[in-house]
XYZ file of C-alpha atoms in Angstrom:
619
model
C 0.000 0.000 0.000
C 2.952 2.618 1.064
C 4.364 1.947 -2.026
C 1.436 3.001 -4.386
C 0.850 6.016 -2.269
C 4.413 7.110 -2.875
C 4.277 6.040 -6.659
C 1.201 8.110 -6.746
C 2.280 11.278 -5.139
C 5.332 11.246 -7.246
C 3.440 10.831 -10.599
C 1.221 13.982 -9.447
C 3.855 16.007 -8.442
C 5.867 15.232 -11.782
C 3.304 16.495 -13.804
C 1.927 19.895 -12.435
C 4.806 21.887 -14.465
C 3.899 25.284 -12.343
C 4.528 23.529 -8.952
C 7.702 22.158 -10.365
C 9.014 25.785 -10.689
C 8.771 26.643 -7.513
C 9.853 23.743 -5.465
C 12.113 20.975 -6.231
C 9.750 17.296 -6.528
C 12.700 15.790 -5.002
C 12.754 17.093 -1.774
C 8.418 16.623 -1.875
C 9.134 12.880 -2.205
C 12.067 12.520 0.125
C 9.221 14.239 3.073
C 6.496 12.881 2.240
C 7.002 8.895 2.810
C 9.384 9.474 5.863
C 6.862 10.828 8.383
C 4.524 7.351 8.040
C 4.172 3.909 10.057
C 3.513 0.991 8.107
C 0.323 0.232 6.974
C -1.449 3.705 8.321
C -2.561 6.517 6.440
C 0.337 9.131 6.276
C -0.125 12.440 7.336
C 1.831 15.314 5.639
C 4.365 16.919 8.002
C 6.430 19.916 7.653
C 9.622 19.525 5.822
C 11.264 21.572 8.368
C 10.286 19.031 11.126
C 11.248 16.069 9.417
C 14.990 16.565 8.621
C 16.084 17.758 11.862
C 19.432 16.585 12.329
C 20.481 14.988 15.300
C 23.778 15.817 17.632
C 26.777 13.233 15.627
C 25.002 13.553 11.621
C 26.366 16.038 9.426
C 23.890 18.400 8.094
C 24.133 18.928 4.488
C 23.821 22.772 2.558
C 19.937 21.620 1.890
C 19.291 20.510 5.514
C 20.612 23.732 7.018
C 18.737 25.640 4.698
C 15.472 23.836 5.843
C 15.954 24.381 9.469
C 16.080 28.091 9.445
C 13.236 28.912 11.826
C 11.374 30.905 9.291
C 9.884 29.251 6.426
C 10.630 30.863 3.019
C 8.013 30.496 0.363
C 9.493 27.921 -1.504
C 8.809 25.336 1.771
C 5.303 27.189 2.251
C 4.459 25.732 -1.463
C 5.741 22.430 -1.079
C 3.639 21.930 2.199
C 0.670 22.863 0.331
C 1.777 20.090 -2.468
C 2.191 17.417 0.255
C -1.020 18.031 1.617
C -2.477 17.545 -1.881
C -0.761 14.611 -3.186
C -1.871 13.266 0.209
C -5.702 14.115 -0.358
C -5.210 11.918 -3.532
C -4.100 9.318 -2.347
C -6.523 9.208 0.360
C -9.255 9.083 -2.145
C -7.780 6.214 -4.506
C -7.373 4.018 -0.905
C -10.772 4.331 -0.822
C -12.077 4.141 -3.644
C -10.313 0.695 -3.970
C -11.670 -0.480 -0.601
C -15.150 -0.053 -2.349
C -13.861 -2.072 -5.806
C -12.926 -4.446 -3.245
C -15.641 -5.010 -1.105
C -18.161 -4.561 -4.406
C -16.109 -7.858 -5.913
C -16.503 -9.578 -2.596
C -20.339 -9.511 -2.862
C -20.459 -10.520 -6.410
C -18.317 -13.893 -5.612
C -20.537 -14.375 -2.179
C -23.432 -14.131 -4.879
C -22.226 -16.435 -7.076
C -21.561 -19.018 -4.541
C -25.246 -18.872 -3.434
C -27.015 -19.235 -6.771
C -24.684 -22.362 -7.523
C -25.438 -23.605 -4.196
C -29.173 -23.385 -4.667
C -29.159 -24.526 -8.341
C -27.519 -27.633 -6.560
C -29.864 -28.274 -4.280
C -32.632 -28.088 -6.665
C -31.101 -30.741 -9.273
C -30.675 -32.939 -5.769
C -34.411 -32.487 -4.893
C -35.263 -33.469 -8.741
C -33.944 -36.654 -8.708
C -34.267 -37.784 -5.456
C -31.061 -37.424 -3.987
C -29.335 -39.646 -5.926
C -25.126 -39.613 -6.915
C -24.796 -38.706 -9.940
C -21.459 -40.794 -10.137
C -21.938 -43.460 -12.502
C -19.918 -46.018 -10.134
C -21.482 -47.386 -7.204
C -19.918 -47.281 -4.338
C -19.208 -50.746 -1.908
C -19.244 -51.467 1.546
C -19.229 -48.443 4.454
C -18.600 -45.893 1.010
C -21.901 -46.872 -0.301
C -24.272 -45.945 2.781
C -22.865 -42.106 2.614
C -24.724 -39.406 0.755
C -22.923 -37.582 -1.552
C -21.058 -34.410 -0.047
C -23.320 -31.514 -0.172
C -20.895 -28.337 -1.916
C -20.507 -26.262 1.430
C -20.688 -22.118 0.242
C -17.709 -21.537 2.132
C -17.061 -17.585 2.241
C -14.736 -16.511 0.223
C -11.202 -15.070 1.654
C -10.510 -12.023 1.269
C -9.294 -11.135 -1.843
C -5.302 -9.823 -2.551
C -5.079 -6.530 -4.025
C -3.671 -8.339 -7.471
C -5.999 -11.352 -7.489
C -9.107 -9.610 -9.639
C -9.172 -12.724 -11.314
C -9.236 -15.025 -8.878
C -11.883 -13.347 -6.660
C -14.216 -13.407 -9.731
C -14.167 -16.417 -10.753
C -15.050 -18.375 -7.200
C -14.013 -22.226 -6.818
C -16.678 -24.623 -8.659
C -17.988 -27.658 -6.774
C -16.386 -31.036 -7.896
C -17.983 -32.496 -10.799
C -19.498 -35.848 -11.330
C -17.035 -36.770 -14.046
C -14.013 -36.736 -10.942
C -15.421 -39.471 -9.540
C -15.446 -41.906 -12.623
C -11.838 -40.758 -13.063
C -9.642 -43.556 -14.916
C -7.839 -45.428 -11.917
C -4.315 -45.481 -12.033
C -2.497 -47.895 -13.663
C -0.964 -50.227 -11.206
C 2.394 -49.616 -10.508
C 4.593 -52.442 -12.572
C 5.583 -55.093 -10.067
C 9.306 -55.855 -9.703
C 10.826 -58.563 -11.691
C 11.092 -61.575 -9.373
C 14.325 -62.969 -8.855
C 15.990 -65.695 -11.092
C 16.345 -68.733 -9.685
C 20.252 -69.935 -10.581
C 20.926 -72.126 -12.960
C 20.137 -75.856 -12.017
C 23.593 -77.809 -13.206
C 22.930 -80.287 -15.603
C 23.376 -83.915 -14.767
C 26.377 -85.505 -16.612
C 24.888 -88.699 -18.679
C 27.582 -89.355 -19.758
C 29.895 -89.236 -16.937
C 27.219 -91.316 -15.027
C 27.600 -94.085 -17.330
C 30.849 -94.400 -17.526
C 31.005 -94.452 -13.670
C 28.642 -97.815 -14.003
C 31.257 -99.250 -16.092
C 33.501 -99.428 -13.821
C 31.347 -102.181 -11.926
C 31.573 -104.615 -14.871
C 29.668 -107.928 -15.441
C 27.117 -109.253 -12.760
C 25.203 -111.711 -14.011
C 21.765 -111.661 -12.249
C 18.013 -110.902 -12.857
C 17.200 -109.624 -9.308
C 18.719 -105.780 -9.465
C 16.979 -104.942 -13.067
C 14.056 -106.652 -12.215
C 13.304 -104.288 -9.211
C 14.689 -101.425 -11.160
C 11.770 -102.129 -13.872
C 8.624 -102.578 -11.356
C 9.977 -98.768 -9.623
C 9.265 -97.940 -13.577
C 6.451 -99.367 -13.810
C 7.143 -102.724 -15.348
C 7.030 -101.316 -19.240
C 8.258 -104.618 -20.519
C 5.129 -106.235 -19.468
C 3.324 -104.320 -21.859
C 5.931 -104.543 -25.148
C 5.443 -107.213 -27.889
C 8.961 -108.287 -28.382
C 11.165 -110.924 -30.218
C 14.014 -111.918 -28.226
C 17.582 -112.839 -30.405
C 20.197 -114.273 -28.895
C 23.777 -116.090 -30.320
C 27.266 -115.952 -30.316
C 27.486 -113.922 -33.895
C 25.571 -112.306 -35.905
C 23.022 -110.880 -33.435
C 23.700 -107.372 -33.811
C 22.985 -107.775 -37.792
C 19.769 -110.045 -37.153
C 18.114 -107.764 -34.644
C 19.132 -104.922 -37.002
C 17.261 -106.843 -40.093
C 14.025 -108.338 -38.002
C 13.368 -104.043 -37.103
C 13.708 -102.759 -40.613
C 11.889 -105.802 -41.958
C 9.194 -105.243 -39.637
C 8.975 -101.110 -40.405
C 8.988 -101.982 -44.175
C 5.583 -103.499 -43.437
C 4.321 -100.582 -42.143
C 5.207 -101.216 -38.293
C 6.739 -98.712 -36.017
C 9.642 -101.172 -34.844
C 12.217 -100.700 -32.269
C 15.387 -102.348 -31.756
C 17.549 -102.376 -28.627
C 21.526 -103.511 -29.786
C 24.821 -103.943 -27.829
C 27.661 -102.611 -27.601
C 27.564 -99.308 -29.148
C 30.505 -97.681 -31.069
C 30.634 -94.198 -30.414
C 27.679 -93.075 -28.680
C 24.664 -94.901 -26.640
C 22.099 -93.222 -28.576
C 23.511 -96.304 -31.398
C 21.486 -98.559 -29.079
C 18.149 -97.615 -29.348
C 16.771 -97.733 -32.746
C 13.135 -97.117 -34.014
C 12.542 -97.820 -37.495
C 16.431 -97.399 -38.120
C 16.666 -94.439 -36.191
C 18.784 -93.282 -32.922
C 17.117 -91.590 -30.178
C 18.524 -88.416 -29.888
C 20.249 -86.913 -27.458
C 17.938 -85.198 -25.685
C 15.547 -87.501 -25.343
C 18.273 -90.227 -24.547
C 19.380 -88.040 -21.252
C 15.997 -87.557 -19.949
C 15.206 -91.295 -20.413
C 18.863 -92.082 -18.380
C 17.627 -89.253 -15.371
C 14.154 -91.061 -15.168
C 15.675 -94.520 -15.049
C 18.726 -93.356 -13.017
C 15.983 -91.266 -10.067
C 14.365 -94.901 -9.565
C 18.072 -96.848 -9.686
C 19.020 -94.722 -6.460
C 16.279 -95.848 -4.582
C 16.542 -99.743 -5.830
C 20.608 -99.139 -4.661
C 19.263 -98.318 -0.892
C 16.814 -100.700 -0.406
C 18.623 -103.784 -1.543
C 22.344 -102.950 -0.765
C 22.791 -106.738 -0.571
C 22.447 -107.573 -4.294
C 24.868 -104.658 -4.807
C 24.208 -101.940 -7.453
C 22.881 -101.492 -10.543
C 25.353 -102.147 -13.492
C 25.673 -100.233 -16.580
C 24.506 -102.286 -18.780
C 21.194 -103.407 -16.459
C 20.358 -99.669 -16.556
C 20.457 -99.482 -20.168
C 18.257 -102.680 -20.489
C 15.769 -101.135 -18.532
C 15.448 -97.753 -20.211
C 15.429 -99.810 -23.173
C 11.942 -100.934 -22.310
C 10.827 -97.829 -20.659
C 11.466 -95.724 -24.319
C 9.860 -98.231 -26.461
C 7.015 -97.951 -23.840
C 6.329 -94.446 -24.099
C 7.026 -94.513 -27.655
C 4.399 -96.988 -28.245
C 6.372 -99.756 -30.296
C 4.315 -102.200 -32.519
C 7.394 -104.246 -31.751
C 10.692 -104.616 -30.061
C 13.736 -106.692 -31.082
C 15.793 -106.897 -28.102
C 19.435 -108.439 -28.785
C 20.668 -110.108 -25.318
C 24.029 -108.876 -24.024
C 25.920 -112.023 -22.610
C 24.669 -115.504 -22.554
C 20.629 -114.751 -21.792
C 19.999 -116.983 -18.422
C 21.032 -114.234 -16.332
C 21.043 -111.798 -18.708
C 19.362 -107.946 -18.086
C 17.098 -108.478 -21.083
C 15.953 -112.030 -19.571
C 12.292 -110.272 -18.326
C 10.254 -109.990 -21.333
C 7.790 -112.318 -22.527
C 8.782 -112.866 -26.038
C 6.451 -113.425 -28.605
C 9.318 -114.700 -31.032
C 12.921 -116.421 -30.015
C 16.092 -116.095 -32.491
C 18.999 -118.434 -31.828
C 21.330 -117.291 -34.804
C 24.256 -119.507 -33.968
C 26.623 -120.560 -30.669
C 29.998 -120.831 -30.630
C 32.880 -120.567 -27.963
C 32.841 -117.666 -25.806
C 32.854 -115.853 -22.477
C 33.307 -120.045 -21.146
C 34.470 -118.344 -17.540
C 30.923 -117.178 -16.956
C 29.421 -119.271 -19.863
C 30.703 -122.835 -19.733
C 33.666 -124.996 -21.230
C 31.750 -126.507 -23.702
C 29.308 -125.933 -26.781
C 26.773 -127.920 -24.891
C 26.612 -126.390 -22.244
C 26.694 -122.138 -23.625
C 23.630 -123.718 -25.575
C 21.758 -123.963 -22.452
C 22.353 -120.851 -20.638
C 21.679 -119.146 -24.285
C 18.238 -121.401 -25.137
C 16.830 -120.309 -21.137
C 15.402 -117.125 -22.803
C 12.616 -119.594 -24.691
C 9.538 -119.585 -22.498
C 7.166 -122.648 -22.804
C 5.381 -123.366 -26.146
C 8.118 -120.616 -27.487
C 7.903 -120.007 -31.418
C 11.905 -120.295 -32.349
C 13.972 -119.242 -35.224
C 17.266 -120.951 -35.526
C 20.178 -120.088 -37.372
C 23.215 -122.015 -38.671
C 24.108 -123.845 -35.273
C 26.857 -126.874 -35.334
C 25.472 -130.190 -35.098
C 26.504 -130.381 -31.560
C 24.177 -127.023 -30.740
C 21.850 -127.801 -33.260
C 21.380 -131.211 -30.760
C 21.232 -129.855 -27.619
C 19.154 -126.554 -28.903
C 16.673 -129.368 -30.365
C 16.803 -131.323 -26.913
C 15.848 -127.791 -24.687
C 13.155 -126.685 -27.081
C 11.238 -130.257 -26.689
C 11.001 -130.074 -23.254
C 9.380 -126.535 -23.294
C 6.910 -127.911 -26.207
C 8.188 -125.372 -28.213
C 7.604 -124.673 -32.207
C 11.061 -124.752 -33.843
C 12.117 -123.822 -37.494
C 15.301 -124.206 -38.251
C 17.611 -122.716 -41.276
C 18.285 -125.420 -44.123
C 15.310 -127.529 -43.192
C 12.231 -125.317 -42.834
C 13.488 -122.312 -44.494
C 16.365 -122.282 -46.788
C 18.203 -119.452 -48.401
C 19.071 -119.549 -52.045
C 21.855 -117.782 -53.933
C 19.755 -116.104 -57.040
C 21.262 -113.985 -60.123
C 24.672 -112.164 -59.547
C 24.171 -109.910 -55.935
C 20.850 -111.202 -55.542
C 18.958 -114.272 -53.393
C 16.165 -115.951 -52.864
C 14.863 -116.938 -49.718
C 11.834 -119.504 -49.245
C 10.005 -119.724 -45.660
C 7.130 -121.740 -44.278
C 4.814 -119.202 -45.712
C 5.931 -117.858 -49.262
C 8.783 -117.724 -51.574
C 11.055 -113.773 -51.838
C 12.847 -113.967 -54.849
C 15.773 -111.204 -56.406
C 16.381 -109.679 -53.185
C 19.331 -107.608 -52.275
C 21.141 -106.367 -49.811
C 23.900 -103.345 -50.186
C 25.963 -105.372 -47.025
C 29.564 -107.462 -47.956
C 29.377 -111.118 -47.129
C 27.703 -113.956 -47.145
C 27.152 -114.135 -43.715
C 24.497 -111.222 -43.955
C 22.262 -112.725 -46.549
C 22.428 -115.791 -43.660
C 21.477 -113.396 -41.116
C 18.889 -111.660 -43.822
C 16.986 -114.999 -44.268
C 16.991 -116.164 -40.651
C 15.466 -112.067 -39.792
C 12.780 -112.863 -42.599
C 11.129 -116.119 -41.069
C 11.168 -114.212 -37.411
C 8.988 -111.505 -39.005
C 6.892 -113.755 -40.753
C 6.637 -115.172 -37.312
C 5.584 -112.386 -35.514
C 3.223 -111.493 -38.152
C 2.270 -114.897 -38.324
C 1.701 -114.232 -42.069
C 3.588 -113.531 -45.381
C 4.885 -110.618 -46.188
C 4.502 -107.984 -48.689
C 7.352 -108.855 -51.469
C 7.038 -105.406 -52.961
C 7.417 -103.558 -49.843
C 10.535 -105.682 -48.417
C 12.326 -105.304 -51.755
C 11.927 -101.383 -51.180
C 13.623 -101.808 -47.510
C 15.909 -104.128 -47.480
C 18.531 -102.304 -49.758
C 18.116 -99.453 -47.205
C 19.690 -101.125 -44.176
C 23.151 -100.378 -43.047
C 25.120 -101.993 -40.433
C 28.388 -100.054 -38.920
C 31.443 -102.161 -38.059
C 30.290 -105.001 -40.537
C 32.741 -105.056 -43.294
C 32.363 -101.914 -43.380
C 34.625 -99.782 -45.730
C 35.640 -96.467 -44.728
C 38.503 -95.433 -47.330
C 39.017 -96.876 -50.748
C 42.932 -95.942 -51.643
C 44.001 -97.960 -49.307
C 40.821 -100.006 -48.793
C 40.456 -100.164 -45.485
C 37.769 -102.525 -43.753
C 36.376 -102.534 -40.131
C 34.717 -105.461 -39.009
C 33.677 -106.670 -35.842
C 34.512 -110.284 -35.779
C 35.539 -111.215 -32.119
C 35.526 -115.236 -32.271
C 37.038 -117.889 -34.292
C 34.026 -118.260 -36.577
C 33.177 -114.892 -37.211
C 36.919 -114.219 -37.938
C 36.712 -117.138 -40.684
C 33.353 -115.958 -42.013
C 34.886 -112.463 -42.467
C 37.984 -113.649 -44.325
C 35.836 -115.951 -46.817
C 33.467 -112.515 -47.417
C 36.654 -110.654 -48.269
C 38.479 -113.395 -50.831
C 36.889 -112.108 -53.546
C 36.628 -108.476 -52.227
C 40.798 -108.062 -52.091
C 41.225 -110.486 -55.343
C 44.984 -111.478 -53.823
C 46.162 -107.830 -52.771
C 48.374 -107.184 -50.126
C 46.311 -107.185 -46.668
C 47.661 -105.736 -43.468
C 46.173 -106.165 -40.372
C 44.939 -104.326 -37.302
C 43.796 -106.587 -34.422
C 42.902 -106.136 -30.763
C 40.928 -109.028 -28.627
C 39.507 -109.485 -24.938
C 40.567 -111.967 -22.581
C 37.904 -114.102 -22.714
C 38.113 -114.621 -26.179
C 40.025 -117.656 -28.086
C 42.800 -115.320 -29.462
C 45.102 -118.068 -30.276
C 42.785 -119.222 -32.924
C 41.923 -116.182 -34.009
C 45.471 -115.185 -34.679
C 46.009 -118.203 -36.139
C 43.527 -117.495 -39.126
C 44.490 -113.726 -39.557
C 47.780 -114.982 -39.725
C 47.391 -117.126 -42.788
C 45.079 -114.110 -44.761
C 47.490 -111.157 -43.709
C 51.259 -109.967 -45.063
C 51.695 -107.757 -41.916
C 49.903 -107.638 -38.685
C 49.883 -105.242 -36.117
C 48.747 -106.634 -32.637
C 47.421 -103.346 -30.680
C 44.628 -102.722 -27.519
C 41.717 -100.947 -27.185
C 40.097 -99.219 -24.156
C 38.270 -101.776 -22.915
C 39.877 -103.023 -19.152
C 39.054 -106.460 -20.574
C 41.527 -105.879 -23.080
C 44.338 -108.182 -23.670
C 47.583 -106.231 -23.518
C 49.716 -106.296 -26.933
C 52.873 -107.993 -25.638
C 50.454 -110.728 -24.652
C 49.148 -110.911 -28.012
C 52.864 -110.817 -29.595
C 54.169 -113.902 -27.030
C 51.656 -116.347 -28.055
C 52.935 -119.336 -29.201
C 51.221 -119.249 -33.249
C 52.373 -115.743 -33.429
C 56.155 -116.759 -32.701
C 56.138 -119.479 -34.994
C 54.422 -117.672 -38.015
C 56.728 -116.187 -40.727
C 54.322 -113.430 -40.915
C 55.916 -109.883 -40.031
C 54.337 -108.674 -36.687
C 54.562 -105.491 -35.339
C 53.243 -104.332 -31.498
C 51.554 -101.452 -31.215
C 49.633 -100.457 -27.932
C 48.162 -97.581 -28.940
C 45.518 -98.048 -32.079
C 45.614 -94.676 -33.537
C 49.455 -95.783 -33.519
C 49.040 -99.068 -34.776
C 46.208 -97.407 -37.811
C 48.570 -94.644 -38.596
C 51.947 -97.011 -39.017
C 49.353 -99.254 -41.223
C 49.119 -96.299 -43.476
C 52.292 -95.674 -43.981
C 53.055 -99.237 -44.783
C 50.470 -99.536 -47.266
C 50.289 -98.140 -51.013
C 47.070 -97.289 -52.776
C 46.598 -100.562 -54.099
C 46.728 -102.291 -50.664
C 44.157 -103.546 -47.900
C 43.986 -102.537 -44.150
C 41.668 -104.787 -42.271
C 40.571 -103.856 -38.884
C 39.048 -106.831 -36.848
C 39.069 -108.645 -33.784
C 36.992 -106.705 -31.324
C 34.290 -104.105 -31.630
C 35.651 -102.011 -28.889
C 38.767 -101.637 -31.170
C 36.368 -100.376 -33.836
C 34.417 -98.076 -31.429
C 37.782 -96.225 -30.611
C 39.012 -95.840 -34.140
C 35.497 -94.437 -34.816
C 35.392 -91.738 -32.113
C 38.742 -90.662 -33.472
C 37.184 -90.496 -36.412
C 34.195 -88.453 -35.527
């Protein structure tokens, strides 16, 4: 307020031009304001009384001047201006207080008619909210807020617009105001990683426990699962040779028929996923590792409750998730080749539909017995009464005994050579004739004899099974479309080198008659490795009389025979053949190579673990 008095006093006084002459404005304006308190109404003093000096200030030309005691006309005029200015302002104070209180009443008025236009809407429909959103709970049972007329505050000086336009009530529209949005939650935490369970690892760990003959561990092991065995049709094969290949052939026969056909095979060569077939295919690797966790979670608990019978063994494990995959996948069929013997073997709890005894020979006699005989019994156990069996080309003295078994369990027999015969047709080609039809031309993209013997003994099993002939048309498609690793297989042509799994006397002869024609008298050199329970002398014997050079070597199998063993035996020191000793195989392979010219054969035989290392190296 002071200061638009003084603004206004000093715009009057600047423009009256004939009071300017006489007195100086600036000494008006220094007098005037001085003689006011704050916030009263000034009252015009005397220049003369307001700029006495006191005792200690310094009184300037102008300030002595004003205190002479008798005032000249010059003060006399600008008293009279003071008193005017302040009659000026005096009025504009108050004619401001009634702007003021004029604006106050207008506001107060418009507060009153909103107030009662409010109250007459209310009445009108019946007191109702006019939000649109009911309200729950305590909220609902209050009324709406009445809009209180507060009074409105007193107005500031520079608020004209303010005061005019009073505070509306709230409208309706606040209430159905979009919530919100809820305020984004914070991520949760991530769990860590859960460390994935080494397959692999684990079952190499198993191998370590070896061979334990024995049904009770797996058969335990399969109820925890569920007993999925119980509810497979299988064919069972077992032999000394030529299981592997037969098992193989029975599947692919079986899918060319429109069947979805598993087969379970041992040993593998470079992974485990070789095992497990279905319709010629591996399982893959994913699939293979959950099916090892799920058996492996039940093999725990079978380890603590029967700590007696000792643990589970690799290959019982891998019997049982055998069953458990072709389970869950549903199998029309499943060939399952036995691993050792078939007594006690792991695969000895099925109920086969279908037996296969391809052939016995010598082998594993510490665990299978000394004599033909007697391997023919513990292998013939896995034919249940009234069995249907498929024999292969068994000895006279197995044939006997295999005969003798198969009586006493009233079982149906049919036997290669006498109720089905195979037949050597036009160049590559064969015939085979079974109880129920006649397949002629077929063919087979395998080396050897030996497979078309195998072919014909996996035809009359799936007629068997079937228990009806089969489409000619159909097996003629699939049969040239089966492959079979490690069985004269070739896997370079300058040198020709061939792998072969032969591990027994007669497989090693069978191989060497397949491959007469094959090297047409080239220079062989061979690669061998073989376990201790195998006949190695007689093995070495016949390589010894095909071969130029041989390299005795091992293989990582602790059943390995070492290669100093190999060199010392007696029909390796009296050969004439050249033989070198190698312990490492990727040694013995590469110093093979070097020996050999482009027109020469490398032949690698004797044990499939041997093969299964030189593969891996490969892959």
């Amino acid at each position: 307020m002071n200061s638009n008095i003084t603004a206004t006093l000093g715009h009057k006084l600047a423009t009256r031009k004939k009071t300017a002459k006489k007195v100086s404005p600036k000494k008006a304006i220094k007098a005037a304001p001085k003689g006011r308190a704050k916030g009263k109404t000034a009252k015009a003093k005397a220049p003369a009384a307001k700029v006495k000096a006191s005792p200690k200030s310094k009184a300037s030309p102008k300030s002595k001047a004003a205190a002479k005691p008798k005032a000249s006309a010059k003060s006399k005029a600008a008293a009279k201006a003071v008193k005017t200015a302040a009659k000026a302002t005096a009025a504009a104070v108050k004619k401001r207080a009634a702007s003021r209180k004029k604006i106050m009443d207008q506001g107060k008025t418009a507060v009153r008619a909103q107030a009662k236009a409010k109250a007459t809407a209310k009445a009108k429909t019946g007191g109702k909210a006019a939000a649109k959103a009911p309200s729950r709970g305590k909220a609902a049972a209050k009324p709406a807020a009445k809009p209180v007329a507060k009074p409105v505050a007193k107005p500031k000086a520079g608020a004209k617009a303010r005061a005019a336009k009073p505070k509306a009530e709230a409208k309706p529209k606040a209430a159905a105001a979009k919530p919100k949005p809820p305020a984004p939650k914070a991520p949760k935490p991530k769990a860590p990683p859960v460390p994935q369970f080494d397959v692999q690892g684990y079952l190499a760990e198993l191998d370590r426990l070896g061979i334990k003959p024995g049904l009770a561990r797996v058969t335990k092991l399969l109820a925890a699962l569920g007993n999925p065995q119980k509810k497979l049709k299988t064919i069972h094969v077992v032999g000394t040779n030529g299981k592997s290949s037969t098992a193989r052939m029975i599947s692919a026969i079986l899918a060319s028929q429109g069947l979805k056909a598993g087969a379970y095979l041992s040993p593998h060569l470079v992974s485990f996923n070789e095992r497990y077939l279905i319709n010629g295919k591996e399982i893959t690797d994913a699939k293979f590792d959950k099916l090892i966790i799920e058996v492996r979670n039940k093999a725990e608990e079978v380890n603590k409750r029967s700590r007696s019978s000792g643990p589970l063994t690799q290959f019982e494990i891998l019997t049982a998730a055998a069953y458990l995959y072709f389970r869950q996948q549903k199998v029309d069929c499943a060939v399952i080749e036995a691993g050792l013997g078939g007594r006690f073997d792991a695969t000895n709890v099925i109920d086969s539909k279908v037996q296969v005894l391809t052939n016995v020979e010598l082998e594993h006699t510490d665990l299978l017995g000394k004599t033909i005989p007697a391997i023919v019994r513990e292998k013939a156990a896995v034919i249940p009464d009234k069995g249907d069996v498929v024999m292969g080309a068994l000895s006279e003295e197995a044939l006997k005994e295999a005969l003798k078994i198969c009586k006493g369990k009233k079982a149906k027999v049919l036997i290669l050579g006498e109720d089905f015969t195979l037949l050597k047709g036009r160049g590559e080609k064969f015939d085979v004739w079974t109880a129920k039809a006649q397949y002629s031309d077929l063919e087979l993209t395998l080396f050897g004899q030996y497979q078309r013997t195998n072919c014909a003994v996996a035809l009359q099993a799936a007629e068997q099974f079937l228990r009806k002939a089969l489409d000619e048309k159909k097996l003629k498609r699939g049969l040239p479309r089966i492959s079979i690793p490690a069985r004269l297989e070739i896997i370079a042509e300058k040198p020709l080198v061939v792998l072969d799994g032969a591990h027994n006397p007669s497989g090693i002869a069978e191989l060497i008659e397949s491959l007469r024609t094959l090297v047409d008298g080239k220079r062989i050199i061979g690669v061998v490795s073989i376990l201790k329970d195998k006949d190695a002398g007689a093995m070495l014997g016949l390589l010894l009389e095909f071969c130029d050079i041989l390299f005795v070597t091992e293989n990582s199998n602790p059943r390995c025979m070492s290669a100093q063993e190999l060199s010392r035996l007696e029909v390796v020191e009296e050969s004439h053949v050249q033989t070198f000793v190698a312990r490492e195989s990727q040694s013995a392979l590469e110093s093979a190579f070097k020996l050999a010219s482009t027109r020469d054969v490398i032949l690698v035989t004797g044990s499939l673990y041997l093969l299964a290392d030189i593969k891996k190296r490969m892959a």
